[in-house]
CSV table of C-alpha atoms in Angstrom, one decimal:
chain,number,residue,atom,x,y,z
Y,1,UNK,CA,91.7,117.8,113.7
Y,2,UNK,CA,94.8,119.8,113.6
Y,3,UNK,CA,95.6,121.9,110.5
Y,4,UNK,CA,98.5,124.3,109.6
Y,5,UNK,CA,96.2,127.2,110.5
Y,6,UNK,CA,96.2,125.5,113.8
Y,7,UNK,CA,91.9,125.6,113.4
Y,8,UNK,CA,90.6,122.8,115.1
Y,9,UNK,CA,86.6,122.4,114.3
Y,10,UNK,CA,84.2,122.0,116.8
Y,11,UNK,CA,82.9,118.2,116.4
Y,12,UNK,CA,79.1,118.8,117.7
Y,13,UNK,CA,78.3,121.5,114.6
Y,14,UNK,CA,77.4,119.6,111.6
Y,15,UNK,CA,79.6,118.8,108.9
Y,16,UNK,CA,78.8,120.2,105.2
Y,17,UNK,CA,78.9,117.7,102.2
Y,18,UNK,CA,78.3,119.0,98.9
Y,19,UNK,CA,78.4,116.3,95.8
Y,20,UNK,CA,76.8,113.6,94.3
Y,21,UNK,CA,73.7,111.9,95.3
Y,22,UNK,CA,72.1,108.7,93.0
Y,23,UNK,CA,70.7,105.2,92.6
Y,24,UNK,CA,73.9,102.6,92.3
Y,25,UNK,CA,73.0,99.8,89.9
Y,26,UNK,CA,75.9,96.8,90.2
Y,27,UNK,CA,76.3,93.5,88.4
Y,28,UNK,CA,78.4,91.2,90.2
Y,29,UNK,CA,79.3,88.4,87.7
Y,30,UNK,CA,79.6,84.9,88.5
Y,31,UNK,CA,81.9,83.8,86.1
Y,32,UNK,CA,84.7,85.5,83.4
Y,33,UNK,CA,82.9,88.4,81.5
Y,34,UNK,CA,82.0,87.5,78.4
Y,35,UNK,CA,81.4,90.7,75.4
Y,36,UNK,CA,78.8,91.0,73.1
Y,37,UNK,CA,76.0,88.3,75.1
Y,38,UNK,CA,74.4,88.1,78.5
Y,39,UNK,CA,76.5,87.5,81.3
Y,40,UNK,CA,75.0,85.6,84.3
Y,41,UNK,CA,75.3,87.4,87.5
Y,42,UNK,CA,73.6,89.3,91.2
Y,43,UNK,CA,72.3,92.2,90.3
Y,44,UNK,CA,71.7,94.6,93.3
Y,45,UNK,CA,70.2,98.4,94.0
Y,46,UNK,CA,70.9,100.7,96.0
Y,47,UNK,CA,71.3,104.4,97.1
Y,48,UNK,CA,75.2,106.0,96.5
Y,49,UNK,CA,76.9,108.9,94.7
Y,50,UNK,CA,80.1,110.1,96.7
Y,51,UNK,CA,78.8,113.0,99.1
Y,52,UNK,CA,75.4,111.0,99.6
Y,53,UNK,CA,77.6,108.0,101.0
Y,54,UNK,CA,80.2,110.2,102.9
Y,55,UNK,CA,77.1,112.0,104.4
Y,56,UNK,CA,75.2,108.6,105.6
Y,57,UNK,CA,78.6,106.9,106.7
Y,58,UNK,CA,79.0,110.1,108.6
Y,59,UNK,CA,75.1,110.0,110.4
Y,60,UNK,CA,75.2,106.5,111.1
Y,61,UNK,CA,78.8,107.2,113.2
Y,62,UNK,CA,76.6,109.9,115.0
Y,63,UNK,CA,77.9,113.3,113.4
Y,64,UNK,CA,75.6,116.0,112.6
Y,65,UNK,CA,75.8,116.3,109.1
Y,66,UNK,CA,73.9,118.0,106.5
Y,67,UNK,CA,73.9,117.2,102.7
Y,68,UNK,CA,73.7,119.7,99.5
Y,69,UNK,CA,72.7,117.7,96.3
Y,70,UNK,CA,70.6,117.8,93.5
Y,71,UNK,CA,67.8,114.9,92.6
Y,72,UNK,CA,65.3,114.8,89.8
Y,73,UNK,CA,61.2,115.5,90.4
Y,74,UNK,CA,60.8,111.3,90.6
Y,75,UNK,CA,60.9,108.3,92.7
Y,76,UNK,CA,64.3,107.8,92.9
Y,77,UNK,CA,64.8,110.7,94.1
Y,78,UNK,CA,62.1,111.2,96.3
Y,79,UNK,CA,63.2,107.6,97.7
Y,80,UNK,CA,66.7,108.7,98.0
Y,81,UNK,CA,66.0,111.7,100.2
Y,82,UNK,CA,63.5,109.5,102.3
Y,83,UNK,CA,66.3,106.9,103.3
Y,84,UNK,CA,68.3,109.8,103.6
Y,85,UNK,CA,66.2,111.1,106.1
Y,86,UNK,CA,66.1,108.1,107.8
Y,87,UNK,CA,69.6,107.4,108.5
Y,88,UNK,CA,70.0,110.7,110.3
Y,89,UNK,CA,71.2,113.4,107.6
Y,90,UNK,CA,70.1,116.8,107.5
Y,91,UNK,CA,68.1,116.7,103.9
Y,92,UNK,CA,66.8,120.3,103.4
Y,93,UNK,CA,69.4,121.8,101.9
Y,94,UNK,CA,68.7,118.7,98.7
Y,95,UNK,CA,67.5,120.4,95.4
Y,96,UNK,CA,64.8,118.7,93.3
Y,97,UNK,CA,64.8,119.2,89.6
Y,98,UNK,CA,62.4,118.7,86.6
Y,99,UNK,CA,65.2,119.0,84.1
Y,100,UNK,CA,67.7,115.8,84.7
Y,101,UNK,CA,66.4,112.3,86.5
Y,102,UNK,CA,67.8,111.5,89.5
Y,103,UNK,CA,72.0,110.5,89.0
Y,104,UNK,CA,72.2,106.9,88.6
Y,105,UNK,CA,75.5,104.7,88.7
Y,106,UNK,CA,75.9,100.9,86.9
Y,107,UNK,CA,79.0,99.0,87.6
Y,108,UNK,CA,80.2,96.0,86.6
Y,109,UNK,CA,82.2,93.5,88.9
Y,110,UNK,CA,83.9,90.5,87.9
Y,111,UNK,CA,83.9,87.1,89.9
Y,112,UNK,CA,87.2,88.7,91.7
Y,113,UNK,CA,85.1,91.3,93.3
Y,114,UNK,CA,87.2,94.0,91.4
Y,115,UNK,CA,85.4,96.9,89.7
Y,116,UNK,CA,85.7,95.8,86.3
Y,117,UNK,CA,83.7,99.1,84.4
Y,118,UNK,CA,81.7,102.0,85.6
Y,119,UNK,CA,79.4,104.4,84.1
Y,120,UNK,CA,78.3,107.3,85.7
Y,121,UNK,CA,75.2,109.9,84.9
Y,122,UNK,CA,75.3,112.3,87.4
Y,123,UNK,CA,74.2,115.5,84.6
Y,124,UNK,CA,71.6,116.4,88.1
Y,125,UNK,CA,74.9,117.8,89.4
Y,126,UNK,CA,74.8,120.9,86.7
Y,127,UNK,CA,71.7,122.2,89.0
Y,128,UNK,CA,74.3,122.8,92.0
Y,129,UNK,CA,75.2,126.2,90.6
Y,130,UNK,CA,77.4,128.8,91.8
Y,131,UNK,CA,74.7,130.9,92.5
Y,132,UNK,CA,72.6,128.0,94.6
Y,133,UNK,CA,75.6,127.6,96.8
Y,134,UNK,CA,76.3,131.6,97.2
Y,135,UNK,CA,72.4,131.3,98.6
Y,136,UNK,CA,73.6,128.8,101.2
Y,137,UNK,CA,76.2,130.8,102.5
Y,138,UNK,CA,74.9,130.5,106.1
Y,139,UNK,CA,75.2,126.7,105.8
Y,140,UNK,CA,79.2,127.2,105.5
Y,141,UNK,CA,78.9,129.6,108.4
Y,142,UNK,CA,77.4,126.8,110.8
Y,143,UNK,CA,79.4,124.0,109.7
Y,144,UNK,CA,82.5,122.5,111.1
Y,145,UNK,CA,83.9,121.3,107.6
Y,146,UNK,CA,83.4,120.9,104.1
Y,147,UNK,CA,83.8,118.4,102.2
Y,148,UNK,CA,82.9,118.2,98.4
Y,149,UNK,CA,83.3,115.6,95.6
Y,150,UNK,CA,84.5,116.5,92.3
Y,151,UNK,CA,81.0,116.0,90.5
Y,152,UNK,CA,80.4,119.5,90.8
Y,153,UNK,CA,81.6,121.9,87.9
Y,154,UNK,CA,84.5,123.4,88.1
Y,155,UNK,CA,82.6,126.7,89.1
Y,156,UNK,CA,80.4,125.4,91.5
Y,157,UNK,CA,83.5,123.6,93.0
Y,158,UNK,CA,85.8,126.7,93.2
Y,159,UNK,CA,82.6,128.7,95.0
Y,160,UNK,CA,82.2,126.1,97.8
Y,161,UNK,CA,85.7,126.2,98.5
Y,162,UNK,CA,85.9,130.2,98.5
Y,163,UNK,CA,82.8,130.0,100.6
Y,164,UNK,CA,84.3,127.3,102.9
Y,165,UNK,CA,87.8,129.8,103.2
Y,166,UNK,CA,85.7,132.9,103.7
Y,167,UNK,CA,84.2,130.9,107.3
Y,168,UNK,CA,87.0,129.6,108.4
Y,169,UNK,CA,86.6,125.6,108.0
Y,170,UNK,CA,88.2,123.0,107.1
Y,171,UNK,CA,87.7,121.8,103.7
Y,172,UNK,CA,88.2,117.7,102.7
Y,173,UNK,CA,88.1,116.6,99.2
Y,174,UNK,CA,87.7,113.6,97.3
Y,175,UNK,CA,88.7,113.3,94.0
Y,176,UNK,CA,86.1,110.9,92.5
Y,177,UNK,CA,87.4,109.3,89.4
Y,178,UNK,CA,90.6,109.4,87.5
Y,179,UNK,CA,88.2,111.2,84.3
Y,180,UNK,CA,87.2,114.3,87.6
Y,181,UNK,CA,90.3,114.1,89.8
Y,182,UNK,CA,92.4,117.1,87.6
Y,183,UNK,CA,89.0,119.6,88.3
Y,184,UNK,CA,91.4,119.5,92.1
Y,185,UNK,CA,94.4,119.9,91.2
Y,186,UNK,CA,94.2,124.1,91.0
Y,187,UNK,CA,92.4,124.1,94.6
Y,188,UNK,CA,95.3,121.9,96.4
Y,189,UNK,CA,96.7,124.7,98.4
Y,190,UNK,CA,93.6,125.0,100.2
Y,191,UNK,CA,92.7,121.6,100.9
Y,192,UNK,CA,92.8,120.6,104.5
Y,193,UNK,CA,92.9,116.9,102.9
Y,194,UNK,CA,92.4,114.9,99.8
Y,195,UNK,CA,91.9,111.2,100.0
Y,196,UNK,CA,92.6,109.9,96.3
Y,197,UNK,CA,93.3,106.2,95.3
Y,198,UNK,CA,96.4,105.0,93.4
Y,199,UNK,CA,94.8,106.2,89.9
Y,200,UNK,CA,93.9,109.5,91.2
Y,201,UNK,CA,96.9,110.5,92.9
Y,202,UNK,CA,99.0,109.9,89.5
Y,203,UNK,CA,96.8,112.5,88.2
Y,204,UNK,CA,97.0,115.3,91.0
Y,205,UNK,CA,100.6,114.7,91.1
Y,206,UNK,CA,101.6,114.1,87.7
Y,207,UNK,CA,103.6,111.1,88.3
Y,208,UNK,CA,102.7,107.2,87.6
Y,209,UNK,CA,103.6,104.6,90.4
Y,210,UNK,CA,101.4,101.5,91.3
Y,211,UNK,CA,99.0,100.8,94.7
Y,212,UNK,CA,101.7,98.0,95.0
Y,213,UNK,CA,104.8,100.4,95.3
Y,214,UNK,CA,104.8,101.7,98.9
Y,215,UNK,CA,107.6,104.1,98.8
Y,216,UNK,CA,106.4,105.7,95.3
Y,217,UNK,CA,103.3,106.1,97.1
Y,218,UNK,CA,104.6,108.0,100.3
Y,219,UNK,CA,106.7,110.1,98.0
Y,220,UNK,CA,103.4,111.1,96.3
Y,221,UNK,CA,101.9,111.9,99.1
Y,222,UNK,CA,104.7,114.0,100.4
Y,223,UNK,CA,104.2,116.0,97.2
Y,224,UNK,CA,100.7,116.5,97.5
Y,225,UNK,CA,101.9,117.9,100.8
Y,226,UNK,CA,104.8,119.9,99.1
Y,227,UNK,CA,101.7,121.5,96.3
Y,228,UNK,CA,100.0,122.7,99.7
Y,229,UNK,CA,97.7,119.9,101.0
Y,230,UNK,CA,97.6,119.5,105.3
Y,231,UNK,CA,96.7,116.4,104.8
Y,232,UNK,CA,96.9,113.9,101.8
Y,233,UNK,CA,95.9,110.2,102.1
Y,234,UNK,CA,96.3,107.6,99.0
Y,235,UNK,CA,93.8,104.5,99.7
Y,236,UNK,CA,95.7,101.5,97.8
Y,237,UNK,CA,93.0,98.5,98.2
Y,238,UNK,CA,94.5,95.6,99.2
Y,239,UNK,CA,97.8,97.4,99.7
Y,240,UNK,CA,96.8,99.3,102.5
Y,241,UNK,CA,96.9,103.2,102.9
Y,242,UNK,CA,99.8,105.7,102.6
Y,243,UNK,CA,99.3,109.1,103.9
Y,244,UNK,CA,102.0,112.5,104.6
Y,245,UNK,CA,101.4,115.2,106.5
Y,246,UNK,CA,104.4,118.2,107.0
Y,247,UNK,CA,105.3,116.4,110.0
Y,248,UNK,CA,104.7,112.8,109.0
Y,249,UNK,CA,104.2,110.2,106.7
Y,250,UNK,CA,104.1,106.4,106.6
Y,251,UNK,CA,102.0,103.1,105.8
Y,252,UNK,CA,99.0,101.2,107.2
Y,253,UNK,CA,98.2,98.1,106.1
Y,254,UNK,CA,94.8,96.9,104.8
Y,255,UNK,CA,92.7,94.4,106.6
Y,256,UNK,CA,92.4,91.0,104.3
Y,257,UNK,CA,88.9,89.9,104.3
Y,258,UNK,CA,86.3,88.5,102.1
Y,259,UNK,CA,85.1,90.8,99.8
Y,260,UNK,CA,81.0,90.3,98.9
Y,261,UNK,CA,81.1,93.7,97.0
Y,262,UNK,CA,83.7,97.0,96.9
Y,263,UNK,CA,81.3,99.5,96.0
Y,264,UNK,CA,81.3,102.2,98.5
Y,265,UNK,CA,84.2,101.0,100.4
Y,266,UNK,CA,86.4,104.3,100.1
Y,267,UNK,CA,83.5,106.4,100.5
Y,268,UNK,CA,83.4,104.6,104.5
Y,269,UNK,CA,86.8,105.1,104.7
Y,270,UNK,CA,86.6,108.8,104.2
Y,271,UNK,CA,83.8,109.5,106.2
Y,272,UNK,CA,85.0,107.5,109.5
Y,273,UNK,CA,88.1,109.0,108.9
Y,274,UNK,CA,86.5,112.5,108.7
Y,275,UNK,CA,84.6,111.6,111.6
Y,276,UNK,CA,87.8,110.7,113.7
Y,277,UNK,CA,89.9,114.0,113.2
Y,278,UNK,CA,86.6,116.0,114.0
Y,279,UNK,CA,86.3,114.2,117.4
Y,280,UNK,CA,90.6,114.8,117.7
Y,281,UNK,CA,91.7,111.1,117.5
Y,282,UNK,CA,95.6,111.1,116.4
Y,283,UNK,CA,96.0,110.9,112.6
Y,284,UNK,CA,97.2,106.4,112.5
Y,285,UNK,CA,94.5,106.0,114.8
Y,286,UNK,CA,92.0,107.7,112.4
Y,287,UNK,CA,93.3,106.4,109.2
Y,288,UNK,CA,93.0,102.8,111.1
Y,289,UNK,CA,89.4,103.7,112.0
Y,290,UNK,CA,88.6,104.4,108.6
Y,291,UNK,CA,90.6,101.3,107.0
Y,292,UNK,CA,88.3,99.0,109.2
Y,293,UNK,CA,84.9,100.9,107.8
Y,294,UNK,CA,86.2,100.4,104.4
Y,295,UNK,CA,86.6,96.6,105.4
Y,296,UNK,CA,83.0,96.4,107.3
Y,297,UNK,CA,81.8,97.9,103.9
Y,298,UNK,CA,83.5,95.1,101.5
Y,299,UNK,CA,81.8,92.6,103.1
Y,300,UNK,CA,78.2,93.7,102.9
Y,301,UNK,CA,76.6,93.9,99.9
Y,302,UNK,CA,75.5,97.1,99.3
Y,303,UNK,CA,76.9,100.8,99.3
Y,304,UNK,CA,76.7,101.9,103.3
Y,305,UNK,CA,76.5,99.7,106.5
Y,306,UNK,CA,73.4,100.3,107.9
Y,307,UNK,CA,74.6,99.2,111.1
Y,308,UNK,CA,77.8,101.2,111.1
Y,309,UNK,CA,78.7,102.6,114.5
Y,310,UNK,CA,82.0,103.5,116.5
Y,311,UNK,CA,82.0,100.3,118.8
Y,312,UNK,CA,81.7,98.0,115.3
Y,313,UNK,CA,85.0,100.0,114.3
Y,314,UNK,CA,87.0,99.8,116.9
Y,315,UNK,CA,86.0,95.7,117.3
Y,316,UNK,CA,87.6,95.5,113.5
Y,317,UNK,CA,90.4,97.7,114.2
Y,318,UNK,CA,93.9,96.8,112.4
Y,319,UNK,CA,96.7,96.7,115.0
């Protein structure tokens, strides 16, 4: 992973992702939504939250990775950190709390496999203070990157990244939802990349263009570059992915497939990616790497491959 700084992180130390962490509730509907009455549907439940999916995506691909999250003093949670476990992610550095349940997610998805709603509870994420994450300062130390979702407050998430510049790593963002993406938007000139959708990107930049406008979306990407990103990369669904570095920009297309449900699809994307510029894989190479988790994730129907590895990326690699 090359950076303006010219840093490249050693790949074998473990990555550092600090965020979200929950139980993802999702209604698929089997025919139009209809207000106000039951809606038939398949109902399915899972484990998700941004940082816990980047941090699984990343285990199963085989890179260390250890996770910094809050869960509540119940089931769910204690669940949460046993699958966790499980999959290969370093889980000590997980807070448990008495005061909120564990973060939960409910989504709704219409008979389209678009995300239709979403609501979100993720109050657990107050616990990751700036003074928990001043007290895992050696974590920052050992770690070969950060990266961090935007469910952390504004002074949690300005204390990572100050903690992340004072070691000397990379730091990778994700914006999380168009209502969280602005809590970035101070921070950009120290972000080693940002990986927003369409939505998200009209916010850090300020500008309004559609997935389904290439050229806008370049040019948007260039800016994030011009405001002091190394690397910014706008996921566009269907349309692909459009990314700009200071020495290049351009397009990759998406990879058309059946979609069984697009929960946690961006959240592959960003972690394979992630996982590609650690282990120095060219940047179209990467972004192709993570395009084809993102597509291994649509069709399975739940948040995170289980049986996510390199060989099942490169065997559903766009050309």
């Amino acid at each position: 992973m090359k950076y303006s700084k010219d840093f490249s992180p050693n790949p074998h130390a473990p990555a550092l992702v600090i965020g979200s962490a929950g139980v993802d509730i999702v209604g698929c509907l089997t025919e139009k939504l209809h207000l106000g009455t039951s809606n038939p549907s398949s109902i399915r439940r899972s484990y998700g939250g941004v940082a816990r999916n980047v941090a699984e995506n990343l285990a199963r691909l085989g890179q260390p990775v250890r996770l910094l999250t809050a869960v509540g003093e119940d089931p769910d949670g204690e669940a949460l950190m046993a699958a966790l476990e499980q999959a290969g992610v370093d889980i000590h550095a997980i807070v448990r709390t008495p005061h909120y349940p564990t973060g939960a997610y409910l989504a709704v998805v219409n008979a389209d496999k678009e995300l239709q709603f979403a609501l979100d509870d993720m109050r657990v994420c107050e616990v990751i203070t700036s003074e928990l994450l001043h007290s895992h300062a050696a974590l920052f130390q050992e770690a070969s990157l950060l990266f961090v979702d935007t469910n952390l407050s504004k002074k949690a998430l300005r204390t990572a990244i100050s903690l992340a510049r004072r070691a000397g790593i990379p730091i990778c963002a994700d914006p999380t939802s168009v209502s969280l993406a602005s809590r970035l938007i101070a921070h950009l000139p120290r972000l080693s990349l940002v990986t927003p959708n369409a939505a998200e990107a009209n916010i850090l930049c300020g500008r309004t263009f559609q997935a389904s406008q290439r050229r806008r979306v370049i040019e948007a990407a260039k800016h994030l570059v011009s405001m002091g990103v190394d690397m910014a990369i706008i996921t566009l669904a269907q349309f692909g992915v459009c990314y700009a570095t200071s020495e290049t920009s351009g397009h990759i297309s998406a990879i058309q497939t059946e979609i069984i449900d697009p929960t946690g699809a961006g959240d592959a994307f960003t972690a394979a990616l992630l996982f590609a510029l650690l282990n120095d894989i060219p940047l179209d190479d990467a972004i192709r790497l993570g395009v084809s988790a993102a597509t291994l994730t649509l069709r399975y129907p739940g948040t995170v491959l289980p049986d996510l590895t390199l060989e099942r990326l490169y065997d559903n690699l766009v050309v």
